[in-house]
Amino acid sequence: QVQLVESGGGSVQTGGSLRLSCAASDTTYSVGSMGWFRQAPGKEREGVASIRRDGATTYADSVKGRFVISRDKSRNTLYLQMNSLKPEDTAMYYCAAASSEVWYGQLRPTSYKYWGQGTQVTVSS
């Protein structure tokens, strides 16, 4: 069983930056693709970014050019660098991991098996 723990959330003003981290408890041999998702109150969970073990990335259109996903396999850690934050980025952010590589539907929540508890990001105008 893979456990994921997110950190790095907080409150920032529009245009600010935050870096989220997600520590995986198990070895990366048990984990394929990983991703970041977010869910705002009253809205469905949506995919933000994903990354495969080979480094290939996928981003939601709403964050392209502003967010960067990366993973440090030696530290079993996933990151999300968020720049030029907007109020509409306000949400609970979740880290997710799949048991194998995700080749289709990289930003679909149903493609991922393991989930963290989430970290809140609030962007004020």
PDB file of C-alpha atoms in Angstrom:
ATOM      1  CA  GLN A   1       0.000   0.000   0.000  1.00  0.00           C
ATOM      2  CA  VAL A   2       1.391   3.385  -0.996  1.00  0.00           C
ATOM      3  CA  GLN A   3       0.755   6.309   1.309  1.00  0.00           C
ATOM      4  CA  LEU A   4       0.995   9.856   0.001  1.00  0.00           C
ATOM      5  CA  VAL A   5       1.440  12.942   2.155  1.00  0.00           C
ATOM      6  CA  GLU A   6       1.152  16.424   0.668  1.00  0.00           C
ATOM      7  CA  SER A   7       2.655  19.605   2.047  1.00  0.00           C
ATOM      8  CA  GLY A   8       3.362  23.166   0.961  1.00  0.00           C
ATOM      9  CA  GLY A   9      -0.117  24.610   0.678  1.00  0.00           C
ATOM     10  CA  GLY A  10      -0.998  28.001   2.058  1.00  0.00           C
ATOM     11  CA  SER A  11      -2.415  31.418   1.326  1.00  0.00           C
ATOM     12  CA  VAL A  12      -0.914  33.794  -1.223  1.00  0.00           C
ATOM     13  CA  GLN A  13      -1.959  36.838  -3.170  1.00  0.00           C
ATOM     14  CA  THR A  14      -2.641  36.903  -6.875  1.00  0.00           C
ATOM     15  CA  GLY A  15       0.590  36.523  -8.811  1.00  0.00           C
ATOM     16  CA  GLY A  16       2.339  34.703  -6.005  1.00  0.00           C
ATOM     17  CA  SER A  17       3.978  31.279  -6.021  1.00  0.00           C
ATOM     18  CA  LEU A  18       3.774  28.095  -4.009  1.00  0.00           C
ATOM     19  CA  ARG A  19       5.539  24.754  -4.224  1.00  0.00           C
ATOM     20  CA  LEU A  20       3.639  21.646  -3.255  1.00  0.00           C
ATOM     21  CA  SER A  21       5.386  18.440  -2.268  1.00  0.00           C
ATOM     22  CA  CYS A  22       4.099  14.894  -2.015  1.00  0.00           C
ATOM     23  CA  ALA A  23       6.089  12.236  -0.194  1.00  0.00           C
ATOM     24  CA  ALA A  24       5.390   8.604  -1.086  1.00  0.00           C
ATOM     25  CA  SER A  25       5.894   6.042   1.633  1.00  0.00           C
ATOM     26  CA  ASP A  26       6.630   3.097  -0.605  1.00  0.00           C
ATOM     27  CA  THR A  27       9.363   2.625  -3.168  1.00  0.00           C
ATOM     28  CA  THR A  28       8.739   4.006  -6.609  1.00  0.00           C
ATOM     29  CA  TYR A  29       8.836   0.461  -7.952  1.00  0.00           C
ATOM     30  CA  SER A  30       5.230   0.206  -6.797  1.00  0.00           C
ATOM     31  CA  VAL A  31       4.244   3.464  -8.454  1.00  0.00           C
ATOM     32  CA  GLY A  32       3.874   4.395 -12.084  1.00  0.00           C
ATOM     33  CA  SER A  33       2.445   7.727 -13.156  1.00  0.00           C
ATOM     34  CA  MET A  34       1.780  10.378 -10.542  1.00  0.00           C
ATOM     35  CA  GLY A  35      -0.333  13.472 -10.680  1.00  0.00           C
ATOM     36  CA  TRP A  36      -1.776  16.496  -8.981  1.00  0.00           C
ATOM     37  CA  PHE A  37      -5.494  17.125  -8.788  1.00  0.00           C
ATOM     38  CA  ARG A  38      -7.576  19.856  -7.217  1.00  0.00           C
ATOM     39  CA  GLN A  39     -11.097  20.288  -5.987  1.00  0.00           C
ATOM     40  CA  ALA A  40     -12.830  23.551  -5.200  1.00  0.00           C
ATOM     41  CA  PRO A  41     -15.980  23.675  -3.044  1.00  0.00           C
ATOM     42  CA  GLY A  42     -19.011  22.575  -5.033  1.00  0.00           C
ATOM     43  CA  LYS A  43     -16.926  21.440  -7.989  1.00  0.00           C
ATOM     44  CA  GLU A  44     -15.674  18.121  -9.262  1.00  0.00           C
ATOM     45  CA  ARG A  45     -12.094  17.021  -8.755  1.00  0.00           C
ATOM     46  CA  GLU A  46     -10.031  17.990 -11.787  1.00  0.00           C
ATOM     47  CA  GLY A  47      -6.632  16.987 -13.048  1.00  0.00           C
ATOM     48  CA  VAL A  48      -3.920  19.634 -12.916  1.00  0.00           C
ATOM     49  CA  ALA A  49      -0.766  17.858 -14.055  1.00  0.00           C
ATOM     50  CA  SER A  50       0.680  14.380 -14.359  1.00  0.00           C
ATOM     51  CA  ILE A  51       4.089  12.842 -14.896  1.00  0.00           C
ATOM     52  CA  ARG A  52       5.253   9.401 -15.949  1.00  0.00           C
ATOM     53  CA  ARG A  53       8.352   7.636 -14.684  1.00  0.00           C
ATOM     54  CA  ASP A  54      10.113   8.566 -17.942  1.00  0.00           C
ATOM     55  CA  GLY A  55       9.418  12.241 -17.202  1.00  0.00           C
ATOM     56  CA  ALA A  56       6.684  12.820 -19.767  1.00  0.00           C
ATOM     57  CA  THR A  57       4.231  15.423 -18.485  1.00  0.00           C
ATOM     58  CA  THR A  58       0.646  16.443 -19.141  1.00  0.00           C
ATOM     59  CA  TYR A  59      -0.981  19.691 -18.002  1.00  0.00           C
ATOM     60  CA  ALA A  60      -4.488  21.043 -17.861  1.00  0.00           C
ATOM     61  CA  ASP A  61      -4.931  23.987 -20.215  1.00  0.00           C
ATOM     62  CA  SER A  62      -5.764  26.241 -17.294  1.00  0.00           C
ATOM     63  CA  VAL A  63      -2.283  25.849 -15.756  1.00  0.00           C
ATOM     64  CA  LYS A  64      -0.024  25.491 -18.796  1.00  0.00           C
ATOM     65  CA  GLY A  65       2.868  27.915 -18.643  1.00  0.00           C
ATOM     66  CA  ARG A  66       2.296  28.598 -14.933  1.00  0.00           C
ATOM     67  CA  PHE A  67       2.652  25.228 -13.166  1.00  0.00           C
ATOM     68  CA  VAL A  68       5.494  22.722 -13.398  1.00  0.00           C
ATOM     69  CA  ILE A  69       5.281  19.137 -12.192  1.00  0.00           C
ATOM     70  CA  SER A  70       8.406  17.163 -11.347  1.00  0.00           C
ATOM     71  CA  ARG A  71       9.399  14.052  -9.445  1.00  0.00           C
ATOM     72  CA  ASP A  72      12.507  13.022  -7.570  1.00  0.00           C
ATOM     73  CA  LYS A  73      12.561   9.258  -7.783  1.00  0.00           C
ATOM     74  CA  SER A  74      15.517   8.977  -5.419  1.00  0.00           C
ATOM     75  CA  ARG A  75      13.479  10.720  -2.708  1.00  0.00           C
ATOM     76  CA  ASN A  76      10.093   9.268  -3.685  1.00  0.00           C
ATOM     77  CA  THR A  77       8.773  12.804  -3.895  1.00  0.00           C
ATOM     78  CA  LEU A  78       6.476  14.600  -6.307  1.00  0.00           C
ATOM     79  CA  TYR A  79       6.447  18.378  -6.683  1.00  0.00           C
ATOM     80  CA  LEU A  80       4.198  21.021  -8.160  1.00  0.00           C
ATOM     81  CA  GLN A  81       5.685  24.473  -8.660  1.00  0.00           C
ATOM     82  CA  MET A  82       2.843  26.943  -9.015  1.00  0.00           C
ATOM     83  CA  ASN A  83       3.593  30.415 -10.347  1.00  0.00           C
ATOM     84  CA  SER A  84       1.426  33.387 -11.307  1.00  0.00           C
ATOM     85  CA  LEU A  85      -1.345  32.092  -9.099  1.00  0.00           C
ATOM     86  CA  LYS A  86      -4.895  33.276  -9.656  1.00  0.00           C
ATOM     87  CA  PRO A  87      -7.957  33.277  -7.383  1.00  0.00           C
ATOM     88  CA  GLU A  88      -9.444  30.527  -9.544  1.00  0.00           C
ATOM     89  CA  ASP A  89      -6.549  28.277  -8.492  1.00  0.00           C
ATOM     90  CA  THR A  90      -7.993  28.216  -4.987  1.00  0.00           C
ATOM     91  CA  ALA A  91      -8.784  24.601  -4.089  1.00  0.00           C
ATOM     92  CA  MET A  92      -7.732  21.567  -2.118  1.00  0.00           C
ATOM     93  CA  TYR A  93      -4.824  19.992  -3.969  1.00  0.00           C
ATOM     94  CA  TYR A  94      -4.348  16.233  -3.961  1.00  0.00           C
ATOM     95  CA  CYS A  95      -1.417  14.064  -4.903  1.00  0.00           C
ATOM     96  CA  ALA A  96      -2.218  10.788  -6.663  1.00  0.00           C
ATOM     97  CA  ALA A  97      -0.295   7.760  -7.834  1.00  0.00           C
ATOM     98  CA  ALA A  98      -1.118   4.966 -10.223  1.00  0.00           C
ATOM     99  CA  SER A  99       0.132   1.406  -9.833  1.00  0.00           C
ATOM    100  CA  SER A 100       1.452   1.520 -13.399  1.00  0.00           C
ATOM    101  CA  GLU A 101       2.046   4.013 -16.172  1.00  0.00           C
ATOM    102  CA  VAL A 102      -0.999   5.919 -17.383  1.00  0.00           C
ATOM    103  CA  TRP A 103      -0.928   6.300 -21.158  1.00  0.00           C
ATOM    104  CA  TYR A 104      -4.459   7.606 -21.679  1.00  0.00           C
ATOM    105  CA  GLY A 105      -6.545   9.728 -19.375  1.00  0.00           C
ATOM    106  CA  GLN A 106      -3.559  11.115 -17.507  1.00  0.00           C
ATOM    107  CA  LEU A 107      -5.734  13.788 -15.893  1.00  0.00           C
ATOM    108  CA  ARG A 108      -8.679  11.579 -15.015  1.00  0.00           C
ATOM    109  CA  PRO A 109      -9.036  10.826 -11.299  1.00  0.00           C
ATOM    110  CA  THR A 110     -10.186   7.295 -12.098  1.00  0.00           C
ATOM    111  CA  SER A 111      -6.750   6.536 -13.594  1.00  0.00           C
ATOM    112  CA  TYR A 112      -5.125   6.710 -10.149  1.00  0.00           C
ATOM    113  CA  LYS A 113      -5.242   4.245  -7.291  1.00  0.00           C
ATOM    114  CA  TYR A 114      -3.547   5.994  -4.381  1.00  0.00           C
ATOM    115  CA  TRP A 115      -4.478   9.396  -2.976  1.00  0.00           C
ATOM    116  CA  GLY A 116      -3.163  11.786  -0.371  1.00  0.00           C
ATOM    117  CA  GLN A 117      -5.283  13.724   2.106  1.00  0.00           C
ATOM    118  CA  GLY A 118      -4.835  17.041   0.340  1.00  0.00           C
ATOM    119  CA  THR A 119      -3.329  20.435   1.060  1.00  0.00           C
ATOM    120  CA  GLN A 120      -5.263  23.700   0.826  1.00  0.00           C
ATOM    121  CA  VAL A 121      -4.211  26.459  -1.555  1.00  0.00           C
ATOM    122  CA  THR A 122      -5.928  29.826  -1.253  1.00  0.00           C
ATOM    123  CA  VAL A 123      -5.216  32.708  -3.624  1.00  0.00           C
ATOM    124  CA  SER A 124      -6.634  36.098  -2.727  1.00  0.00           C
ATOM    125  CA  SER A 125      -7.134  39.001  -5.104  1.00  0.00           C
TER     126      SER A 125
END
